[in-house]
Coordinates of C-alpha atoms in Angstrom, one line a residue:
M1 CA -33.0 45.7 14.0
L2 CA -32.9 47.0 17.6
S3 CA -32.6 43.5 19.0
V4 CA -29.8 42.7 16.6
F5 CA -27.9 45.8 17.7
F6 CA -28.2 44.8 21.4
I7 CA -27.0 41.3 20.6
W8 CA -24.0 42.7 18.8
L9 CA -23.3 45.0 21.8
I10 CA -23.6 42.1 24.2
N11 CA -21.3 39.9 22.1
L12 CA -18.7 42.7 21.9
T13 CA -18.8 43.0 25.7
R14 CA -18.3 39.2 26.0
R15 CA -15.4 39.2 23.6
T16 CA -13.7 41.8 25.7
R17 CA -14.3 39.9 28.9
N18 CA -13.0 36.7 27.3
L19 CA -9.8 38.5 26.3
W20 CA -9.4 39.8 29.8
R21 CA -9.9 36.3 31.3
R22 CA -7.3 34.9 28.9
L23 CA -4.8 37.6 30.0
L24 CA -5.5 36.8 33.7
R25 CA -4.7 33.1 32.7
R26 CA -7.6 31.7 34.5
R27 CA -7.7 28.0 33.8
V28 CA -10.3 25.3 34.4
A29 CA -9.6 21.5 34.0
Y30 CA -12.4 19.8 35.8
V31 CA -15.6 21.3 37.1
R32 CA -17.6 19.8 40.0
L33 CA -21.3 19.6 39.5
S34 CA -23.6 18.3 42.2
I35 CA -27.0 16.8 41.4
G36 CA -29.7 15.0 43.3
G37 CA -33.3 15.1 44.5
A38 CA -36.2 15.5 42.1
L39 CA -34.3 17.2 39.3
P40 CA -37.3 18.8 37.7
E41 CA -37.2 19.8 34.0
F42 CA -37.8 23.4 34.8
A43 CA -37.4 25.2 38.1
P44 CA -38.7 28.7 39.0
L45 CA -36.2 31.5 39.7
P46 CA -36.6 32.8 43.3
P47 CA -37.6 36.5 43.5
W48 CA -34.8 39.0 43.3
W49 CA -35.1 40.0 46.9
A50 CA -34.8 36.4 48.0
R51 CA -31.6 36.0 45.9
R52 CA -30.3 39.4 47.1
F53 CA -30.9 39.3 50.8
L54 CA -31.6 35.7 51.7
G55 CA -29.0 34.0 49.5
A56 CA -31.6 31.9 47.7
S57 CA -30.6 30.3 44.5
M58 CA -32.4 28.5 41.7
P59 CA -32.7 24.7 42.4
L60 CA -30.9 22.7 39.8
S61 CA -33.1 21.5 37.0
M62 CA -32.6 19.5 33.9
S63 CA -32.8 22.5 31.7
N64 CA -30.3 24.4 33.8
L65 CA -27.9 21.3 33.9
R66 CA -28.2 21.1 30.1
H67 CA -27.2 24.7 29.8
R68 CA -24.2 24.2 32.0
L69 CA -23.0 21.1 30.1
E70 CA -23.3 22.9 26.8
W71 CA -21.3 25.9 28.1
L72 CA -18.6 23.6 29.5
A73 CA -18.5 21.5 26.3
S74 CA -17.9 24.5 24.2
D75 CA -14.8 25.6 26.1
P76 CA -11.7 23.9 24.8
Q77 CA -9.8 24.3 28.1
V78 CA -12.3 22.1 30.0
C79 CA -11.2 18.5 30.2
G80 CA -14.4 17.2 31.9
I81 CA -16.6 17.2 34.9
V82 CA -16.8 15.5 38.3
L83 CA -20.5 14.7 38.8
D84 CA -21.4 14.3 42.4
I85 CA -24.6 12.3 42.2
N86 CA -26.6 12.3 45.4
V87 CA -29.8 10.3 45.9
L88 CA -32.1 10.9 42.9
T89 CA -35.8 10.9 43.6
C90 CA -36.9 11.7 40.1
G91 CA -38.7 9.3 37.8
W92 CA -37.1 7.0 35.2
A93 CA -37.8 9.2 32.2
T94 CA -35.7 11.9 33.9
I95 CA -32.9 9.4 34.5
E96 CA -32.9 8.6 30.8
S97 CA -32.8 12.3 29.9
L98 CA -29.9 12.7 32.3
Q99 CA -28.0 9.8 30.7
Q100 CA -28.5 11.3 27.3
E101 CA -27.0 14.7 28.4
I102 CA -24.0 12.9 29.9
R103 CA -23.4 10.9 26.8
R104 CA -23.8 14.0 24.6
F105 CA -21.2 15.8 26.7
R106 CA -18.8 12.9 26.3
E107 CA -19.3 12.9 22.6
R108 CA -17.8 16.4 22.5
G109 CA -14.5 14.9 23.7
K110 CA -15.0 15.6 27.4
R111 CA -14.7 13.2 30.4
V112 CA -17.3 12.5 33.0
V113 CA -16.4 11.0 36.4
A114 CA -19.4 10.1 38.5
R115 CA -18.7 10.2 42.3
L116 CA -21.3 8.3 44.4
T117 CA -21.9 8.0 48.1
N118 CA -24.7 5.6 48.9
P119 CA -26.4 5.1 45.6
G120 CA -29.6 3.1 45.1
T121 CA -30.6 1.5 41.8
K122 CA -31.8 4.7 40.2
T123 CA -28.7 6.7 41.1
Y124 CA -26.3 4.0 40.0
V125 CA -28.1 3.6 36.6
A126 CA -27.7 7.3 36.0
A127 CA -23.9 7.1 36.9
C128 CA -23.5 4.3 34.3
A129 CA -23.5 7.0 31.6
A130 CA -20.2 8.3 32.9
D131 CA -16.6 7.3 31.8
L132 CA -15.6 6.4 35.3
I133 CA -17.4 5.7 38.6
V134 CA -15.8 6.2 42.0
A135 CA -16.9 6.0 45.6
P136 CA -15.4 6.5 49.0
P137 CA -14.4 3.4 51.1
A138 CA -17.4 3.5 53.4
A139 CA -19.9 3.8 50.6
L140 CA -22.7 1.3 50.3
L141 CA -24.1 0.4 46.9
N142 CA -27.8 -0.4 47.3
V143 CA -28.4 -1.6 43.8
T144 CA -31.0 -4.1 44.8
G145 CA -33.4 -3.9 41.9
L146 CA -37.1 -2.8 41.8
Y147 CA -39.7 -3.1 44.4
T148 CA -43.4 -2.0 44.6
E149 CA -46.1 -2.2 47.2
V150 CA -49.7 -1.2 47.2
R151 CA -51.6 -0.9 50.5
F152 CA -55.3 -1.8 50.4
L153 CA -57.6 0.0 52.9
K154 CA -61.0 -1.6 52.4
D155 CA -60.7 -3.8 55.5
A156 CA -59.2 -1.0 57.6
L157 CA -62.0 1.4 56.6
A158 CA -64.6 -1.3 57.4
K159 CA -63.4 -1.3 61.0
V160 CA -64.9 2.2 61.4
D161 CA -67.9 1.4 59.2
L162 CA -66.6 3.3 56.2
S163 CA -66.5 2.1 52.6
V164 CA -65.8 3.5 49.1
E165 CA -67.7 2.8 45.9
V166 CA -65.6 3.0 42.7
T167 CA -67.1 2.9 39.2
A168 CA -64.5 2.5 36.5
V169 CA -64.5 1.8 32.8
S170 CA -62.6 -1.5 33.3
P171 CA -60.6 -3.4 35.9
Y172 CA -57.4 -1.8 34.5
K173 CA -58.5 1.6 35.7
T174 CA -57.2 1.0 39.2
A175 CA -56.9 4.4 40.9
G176 CA -59.7 3.5 43.3
D177 CA -58.6 0.0 44.1
P178 CA -56.6 0.8 47.3
L179 CA -59.8 2.2 48.8
A180 CA -62.4 -0.2 47.4
R181 CA -60.6 -3.6 47.3
P182 CA -59.0 -5.8 50.0
D183 CA -56.4 -7.2 47.6
M184 CA -54.8 -6.6 44.2
S185 CA -56.9 -7.5 41.2
P186 CA -55.5 -9.9 38.5
E187 CA -55.6 -7.1 35.9
N188 CA -53.7 -4.7 38.2
R189 CA -51.1 -7.4 39.0
E190 CA -50.6 -8.2 35.4
Q191 CA -50.1 -4.5 34.6
I192 CA -47.7 -3.8 37.4
E193 CA -45.6 -7.0 36.7
R194 CA -45.4 -6.1 33.0
L195 CA -44.1 -2.6 33.8
L196 CA -41.6 -4.0 36.4
D197 CA -40.3 -6.5 33.9
L198 CA -39.8 -3.9 31.2
R199 CA -38.0 -1.5 33.6
Y200 CA -35.9 -4.2 35.2
A201 CA -34.8 -5.4 31.7
A202 CA -33.8 -1.8 30.8
I203 CA -31.8 -1.5 34.0
V204 CA -29.9 -4.7 33.4
E205 CA -29.2 -3.8 29.8
T206 CA -27.9 -0.3 30.9
I207 CA -25.5 -1.7 33.5
A208 CA -24.4 -4.6 31.3
T209 CA -23.5 -2.3 28.5
A210 CA -21.8 0.3 30.7
R211 CA -19.8 -2.1 32.8
R212 CA -19.0 -4.6 30.0
K213 CA -20.9 -7.6 31.5
T214 CA -23.5 -10.0 30.4
P215 CA -27.1 -9.6 31.5
D216 CA -26.9 -12.8 33.5
E217 CA -23.8 -11.5 35.4
V218 CA -25.7 -8.2 36.2
R219 CA -28.8 -10.1 37.4
A220 CA -26.6 -12.2 39.7
L221 CA -24.8 -9.2 41.1
I222 CA -28.1 -7.4 41.8
D223 CA -29.4 -10.5 43.6
T224 CA -26.4 -10.3 46.0
A225 CA -26.6 -6.6 46.7
P226 CA -26.1 -4.4 48.6
W227 CA -22.3 -4.2 48.4
S228 CA -19.5 -2.3 50.1
A229 CA -17.4 -0.1 47.9
Q230 CA -14.5 -2.5 47.9
R231 CA -16.7 -5.4 46.8
A232 CA -18.3 -3.3 44.1
Q233 CA -14.9 -2.5 42.7
E234 CA -13.8 -6.1 42.8
A235 CA -17.0 -7.0 40.9
G236 CA -16.3 -4.3 38.3
L237 CA -19.2 -2.1 39.1
I238 CA -17.1 0.9 40.0
D239 CA -13.6 1.9 38.9
A240 CA -12.0 3.1 42.1
V241 CA -12.4 3.4 45.8
L242 CA -11.0 6.7 47.0
Y243 CA -11.7 9.8 49.1
E244 CA -12.5 13.2 47.6
D245 CA -8.9 14.5 48.2
E246 CA -7.5 11.6 46.2
L247 CA -9.5 12.3 43.1
P248 CA -7.0 14.7 41.4
A249 CA -4.3 12.1 41.5
F250 CA -6.7 9.5 40.1
L251 CA -7.7 11.8 37.3
A252 CA -4.0 12.4 36.5
S253 CA -3.4 8.7 36.2
H254 CA -6.4 8.4 33.8
A255 CA -5.7 11.6 31.9
G256 CA -5.5 9.9 28.4
K257 CA -6.1 12.2 25.5
N258 CA -7.7 14.9 27.7
G259 CA -4.3 16.2 28.6
G260 CA -2.7 16.9 31.9
A261 CA -0.7 13.7 32.1
G262 CA 2.0 13.9 34.7
S263 CA 0.2 16.7 36.7
E264 CA -2.8 16.7 38.9
P265 CA -5.7 18.6 37.3
Q266 CA -7.5 21.2 39.4
I267 CA -11.1 20.5 40.3
V268 CA -13.1 23.7 40.8
E269 CA -16.7 24.3 41.8
W270 CA -19.2 25.6 39.3
A271 CA -19.5 29.0 41.0
Q272 CA -15.7 29.5 40.6
A273 CA -15.5 27.9 37.2
R274 CA -18.1 30.2 35.6
R275 CA -15.8 33.2 36.2
A276 CA -13.1 31.5 34.1
L277 CA -15.1 30.0 31.3
R278 CA -15.3 31.6 27.9
L279 CA -18.6 33.4 27.5
P280 CA -20.6 32.0 24.6
M281 CA -21.7 34.4 21.8
L282 CA -25.4 35.1 21.4
R283 CA -27.2 34.5 18.2
P284 CA -30.2 36.5 17.0
H285 CA -33.5 34.6 16.9
R286 CA -36.4 36.4 15.3
R287 CA -39.0 33.8 16.4
L288 CA -38.7 31.3 19.2
V289 CA -40.5 28.3 20.8
G290 CA -42.5 28.7 24.0
V291 CA -42.9 26.3 26.8
I292 CA -46.1 25.7 28.9
T293 CA -45.8 23.3 31.8
I294 CA -48.5 21.0 33.2
E295 CA -47.2 19.6 36.5
G296 CA -49.3 17.9 39.1
T297 CA -53.0 16.9 39.4
I298 CA -55.2 18.6 36.8
A299 CA -58.0 20.5 38.5
A300 CA -60.1 23.7 38.4
G301 CA -58.8 27.1 39.2
P302 CA -55.3 28.5 39.2
S303 CA -52.1 26.3 39.5
R304 CA -51.0 26.1 43.0
Q305 CA -49.1 24.0 45.6
I306 CA -50.9 22.8 48.8
P307 CA -49.0 22.2 52.0
L308 CA -49.6 18.4 52.3
P309 CA -50.3 15.6 49.8
I310 CA -54.0 14.9 49.7
P311 CA -55.2 11.4 48.6
L312 CA -56.1 11.4 44.9
I313 CA -55.3 15.1 44.5
G314 CA -51.7 15.2 45.6
E315 CA -49.6 18.3 46.4
L316 CA -49.1 20.1 43.1
I317 CA -52.2 21.4 41.3
A318 CA -52.1 22.1 37.6
G319 CA -55.0 24.5 37.4
S320 CA -56.9 24.6 34.2
E321 CA -57.5 28.3 34.6
S322 CA -53.7 29.1 34.6
I323 CA -52.9 26.6 31.8
I324 CA -55.7 27.9 29.5
Q325 CA -54.5 31.5 30.1
A326 CA -50.9 30.5 29.2
L327 CA -52.1 28.8 26.0
R328 CA -54.0 31.9 25.0
Q329 CA -50.9 34.1 25.8
A330 CA -48.8 31.8 23.5
E331 CA -51.4 32.2 20.7
R332 CA -51.3 36.0 20.9
N333 CA -47.5 36.3 21.2
P334 CA -46.1 37.1 17.7
R335 CA -42.6 36.0 18.6
L336 CA -43.6 32.5 19.3
A337 CA -43.6 30.2 16.3
A338 CA -44.4 27.0 18.1
V339 CA -45.2 25.7 21.6
L340 CA -43.8 22.9 23.7
L341 CA -46.4 21.4 26.1
Y342 CA -44.3 19.8 28.9
I343 CA -46.6 17.4 30.8
N344 CA -45.6 15.7 34.1
S345 CA -49.1 14.8 35.5
P346 CA -50.9 11.6 36.6
G347 CA -54.2 13.3 35.4
G348 CA -57.1 14.6 37.4
S349 CA -60.4 16.0 36.6
A350 CA -61.7 14.8 33.2
F351 CA -63.7 18.0 32.8
D352 CA -60.7 20.3 33.3
S353 CA -58.6 18.0 31.1
D354 CA -61.1 18.4 28.3
L355 CA -61.1 22.2 28.7
I356 CA -57.3 22.2 28.3
W357 CA -57.5 19.7 25.4
R358 CA -59.7 22.1 23.6
E359 CA -57.3 25.0 23.9
V360 CA -54.4 22.9 22.8
R361 CA -56.3 21.9 19.7
R362 CA -57.3 25.4 19.0
L363 CA -53.7 26.7 19.4
D364 CA -52.3 23.9 17.2
R365 CA -54.4 25.2 14.3
R366 CA -52.4 28.5 14.4
K367 CA -49.0 27.3 15.8
P368 CA -47.7 23.8 16.0
V369 CA -47.9 22.3 19.5
V370 CA -45.5 19.5 20.5
A371 CA -46.2 17.6 23.7
V372 CA -43.3 16.2 25.6
M373 CA -43.8 13.9 28.6
G374 CA -42.0 14.0 31.8
D375 CA -41.9 11.0 34.1
V376 CA -45.6 10.5 33.9
A377 CA -48.3 11.8 31.5
A378 CA -51.2 9.5 31.8
S379 CA -55.0 9.5 32.1
G380 CA -55.9 13.2 32.1
G381 CA -52.2 13.9 31.3
Y382 CA -52.5 11.9 28.2
Y383 CA -55.9 13.4 27.5
V384 CA -54.3 16.8 27.2
A385 CA -51.3 15.5 25.2
S386 CA -53.6 13.9 22.6
G387 CA -54.6 17.4 21.4
A388 CA -51.0 18.2 20.3
R389 CA -49.7 17.7 16.8
T390 CA -46.8 15.5 17.9
I391 CA -46.1 13.7 21.2
L392 CA -42.6 12.6 22.5
A393 CA -41.7 10.7 25.6
Q394 CA -38.7 8.8 27.0
P395 CA -38.9 5.0 26.9
G396 CA -39.2 5.0 30.7
A397 CA -42.1 7.4 30.9
I398 CA -45.5 6.2 32.1
T399 CA -48.4 7.1 29.8
G400 CA -51.8 5.8 28.5
S401 CA -54.4 5.0 31.1
I402 CA -57.1 6.0 28.7
G403 CA -60.2 5.8 31.0
V404 CA -62.2 7.4 33.7
L405 CA -63.7 6.5 37.1
I406 CA -65.8 7.9 39.9
I407 CA -65.0 7.5 43.5
R408 CA -67.7 7.9 46.1
P409 CA -67.3 7.5 49.9
V410 CA -70.1 5.8 51.8
I411 CA -70.3 7.2 55.3
E412 CA -73.7 6.0 56.5
G413 CA -72.3 3.3 58.7
L414 CA -69.8 5.7 60.4
L415 CA -72.5 8.3 61.1
K416 CA -74.7 5.6 62.7
R417 CA -71.8 4.4 64.8
A418 CA -71.2 7.9 66.0
G419 CA -74.9 8.3 66.9
V420 CA -75.6 10.8 64.1
N421 CA -79.2 10.7 62.7
T422 CA -79.5 12.3 59.3
V423 CA -82.9 13.5 58.0
A424 CA -82.9 14.2 54.3
I425 CA -85.6 15.9 52.3
G426 CA -85.4 16.4 48.5
R427 CA -87.2 16.5 45.2
G428 CA -86.1 14.4 42.3
A429 CA -84.9 10.8 42.2
N430 CA -81.2 11.8 42.1
S431 CA -81.4 15.0 44.1
A432 CA -78.8 13.6 46.6
F433 CA -76.4 12.6 43.8
F434 CA -72.9 12.5 45.3
V435 CA -74.2 14.1 48.5
S436 CA -76.1 11.4 50.3
D437 CA -74.4 9.2 53.0
A438 CA -75.4 6.0 51.1
P439 CA -76.0 5.6 47.3
A440 CA -79.3 4.4 45.9
E441 CA -79.5 2.0 43.0
A442 CA -80.9 4.7 40.7
E443 CA -77.8 6.8 41.5
R444 CA -75.6 3.9 40.6
S445 CA -77.2 3.6 37.2
A446 CA -76.8 7.4 36.6
I447 CA -73.1 7.1 37.6
R448 CA -72.6 4.2 35.1
A449 CA -74.1 6.3 32.3
L450 CA -71.9 9.2 33.2
I451 CA -68.8 7.0 33.1
D452 CA -69.8 5.6 29.7
D453 CA -70.3 9.1 28.2
S454 CA -67.0 10.5 29.6
Y455 CA -65.1 7.4 28.5
A456 CA -66.6 7.7 24.9
M457 CA -65.5 11.3 24.8
F458 CA -62.0 10.5 26.0
K459 CA -61.6 7.8 23.3
Q460 CA -63.0 10.1 20.6
R461 CA -60.4 12.8 21.5
V462 CA -57.6 10.3 21.3
S463 CA -58.9 8.7 18.1
T464 CA -59.0 12.0 16.4
G465 CA -55.7 13.3 17.7
R466 CA -53.7 10.1 17.1
N467 CA -55.6 9.0 13.9
I468 CA -56.4 5.6 15.4
P469 CA -59.8 4.1 14.7
E470 CA -61.8 3.5 17.9
P471 CA -62.1 -0.3 17.4
A472 CA -58.2 -0.4 17.2
L473 CA -57.9 2.0 20.1
E474 CA -60.1 -0.1 22.6
P475 CA -57.4 -2.7 23.3
L476 CA -55.0 0.1 24.2
A477 CA -57.6 1.9 26.3
G478 CA -59.8 0.8 29.2
G479 CA -57.3 2.3 31.7
R480 CA -54.3 0.2 30.6
V481 CA -51.0 1.8 31.4
W482 CA -48.0 1.7 29.0
S483 CA -44.4 2.6 29.1
G484 CA -43.1 5.2 26.7
R485 CA -41.4 2.5 24.7
E486 CA -44.7 0.5 24.3
A487 CA -46.7 3.7 23.6
C488 CA -44.4 4.5 20.7
E489 CA -44.8 1.0 19.3
Y490 CA -48.6 1.2 19.5
G491 CA -48.9 4.7 18.0
L492 CA -50.0 6.5 21.2
I493 CA -46.9 8.7 20.9
D494 CA -44.8 9.6 17.9
A495 CA -41.2 9.2 19.0
S496 CA -38.8 8.8 21.9
G497 CA -37.1 11.8 23.3
G498 CA -37.1 14.6 25.9
V499 CA -37.2 18.4 25.7
P500 CA -34.2 18.8 23.3
E501 CA -35.7 16.5 20.8
A502 CA -39.1 18.1 21.2
L503 CA -37.6 21.5 20.6
L504 CA -36.0 20.3 17.3
K505 CA -39.4 18.9 16.2
A506 CA -41.2 22.1 17.1
Q507 CA -38.6 24.1 15.1
E508 CA -39.0 21.8 12.2
L509 CA -42.8 22.1 12.2
A510 CA -42.6 25.9 12.5
G511 CA -40.1 26.2 9.7
L512 CA -37.4 27.5 12.0
P513 CA -33.7 26.5 11.8
R514 CA -33.0 23.4 13.9
D515 CA -31.0 24.6 16.9
R516 CA -31.1 22.6 20.2
T517 CA -29.4 25.5 22.0
A518 CA -32.0 28.1 21.1
P519 CA -33.6 29.7 24.1
L520 CA -37.1 28.6 25.2
I521 CA -39.6 31.1 26.5
L522 CA -41.3 29.8 29.6
I523 CA -45.0 31.0 29.7
G524 CA -46.7 31.2 33.1
G525 CA -49.5 28.7 33.8
G526 CA -47.8 25.6 35.1
R527 CA -46.8 26.2 38.7
E528 CA -47.2 29.5 40.5
R529 CA -43.9 31.2 41.4
L530 CA -45.2 31.3 45.1
P531 CA -44.4 29.4 48.2
P532 CA -46.9 26.7 49.3
Q533 CA -50.2 28.0 50.7
S534 CA -50.7 28.0 54.4
F535 CA -53.1 25.5 55.8
P536 CA -56.0 27.5 57.2
K537 CA -59.5 26.2 57.7
D538 CA -60.8 27.4 54.3
V539 CA -58.1 25.4 52.5
V540 CA -59.2 22.3 54.3
E541 CA -62.8 23.0 53.4
D542 CA -62.0 23.6 49.8
L543 CA -60.1 20.3 49.5
I544 CA -63.0 18.4 51.1
A545 CA -65.4 20.1 48.7
E546 CA -63.2 19.2 45.8
L547 CA -63.3 15.5 46.8
R548 CA -67.1 15.5 47.2
Q549 CA -67.8 17.2 43.9
P550 CA -69.7 15.1 41.3
R551 CA -66.5 14.7 39.3
V552 CA -65.3 12.2 36.8
W553 CA -61.7 11.5 37.4
A554 CA -59.1 10.7 34.7
M555 CA -56.5 9.6 37.1
L556 CA -53.7 7.2 37.8
P557 CA -53.3 5.6 41.3
F558 CA -51.6 8.3 43.3
S559 CA -48.1 7.7 44.8
E560 CA -45.3 9.9 46.1
D561 CA -43.6 9.9 42.7
E562 CA -46.9 10.4 40.9
S563 CA -46.4 7.3 38.9
V564 CA -48.7 4.4 38.1
V565 CA -46.9 2.3 40.8
Q566 CA -44.2 3.2 43.2
L567 CA -41.4 1.5 41.4
R568 CA -38.5 2.2 43.7
E569 CA -35.4 0.7 45.0
I570 CA -35.1 -0.6 48.5
A571 CA -32.9 1.9 50.4

């Protein structure tokens, strides 16, 4: 009852403020929103002192953008938005979520004008969800398609008498290939080309639909890119070439049903617009849905951020200790009826993935857990997701990679070259397991047995969670990587969608009213709300120790966007 009273009091205050804003005749026609960069699903709020004294602000996230668009769509005075889209470095699943939010905003009767500067393929595809696309005269449209490259280091390492031994469940588990092979394997090439074909077809279809062209016309245009803004307009890829100050006149000439014909609409920044928008009314929610994030490489200890990307490990660490603590907090919280598990991870330690999987399964017996994938949730990321009751992912997400591997550096040659003489004394045939400078044949046999056992456990977890018999699962496993669209067809996930769709599903499973605007409770455990660690000697030693641990990895090949391959446009 107390919470209901406070909500009533807040709504009374908001009604008063809305009346005052109406009396002041504050008006908003178009609001400018600027997006770019990684565009994470959730972004931490800086400490109050940083906001107060240093002017720090929360980086724009998808959840924050979603809130802004909902607020703007609910205000009848708003005609639309001008979306300044800078270079987007997020993955393709995030691009699809962004497109969905733009389309949903347009379905509410609002207009979206995308303003581009020097867009690449990914940025332009996002802009295709808008009503109109404009660019300044000097803009360059780099919509050149998709490109990937993998650098193999075996021959380079051999020059300094270094080598790496990789034991994997199958040739499709390719995380160690750049270190252990001189060239791309046929299995890896087949996998990468399949993913490129699927993604390229989706890009062509999106552009063709948005710009009213045939797929063949779009492919021909991509093959002649990049284009100047003038050429892009002549080809029908953008609607106008103009400077920023010419935009109001352009909007007036395209006013249509959104009003303002004959007068130039005012375009205001978000910070100014929010002081004129009608404040939405709060609704009481007795029980809510919580969110736990798993972002980065899954490893032991707390979640953290290290100063520099480390091969295999990366930069963000999703610590099993923090995540398990968050899952247990969600279990104890009586206000939480269900939990969303947001996963944006290429995997990591198989051991720590299994610990998290166990807690997810245990929580799901008491409260429904819905896993929703970000740009990538594969290998250990998929291991964790398989414990949830329901899994959702965007068609462009990267998932699967059911398999494990062990990577072992061989430094005997380097030490001899440097004149280092190692004398080792031990007891037990495998006493130097993962420690010796050169592996023995008995150790290789033990590694193979360890891989087989870990892989069998991984498949058993997926088979149980997804209700897929192991014989039917094997053709989907072995380290094979799938797009979200393929994973949905094969039963590895349940449906397509992002966080809003996952929220609705969680509410349905928990018996709550379906409300995509209901607040989410973010539970600690994904990424610490701290700046990156410094790089002292002990951090370096910890990282080296982590790599030398006798660890089974459930991991995708590491790249800067934490995807299976670096599918990117040429800039």
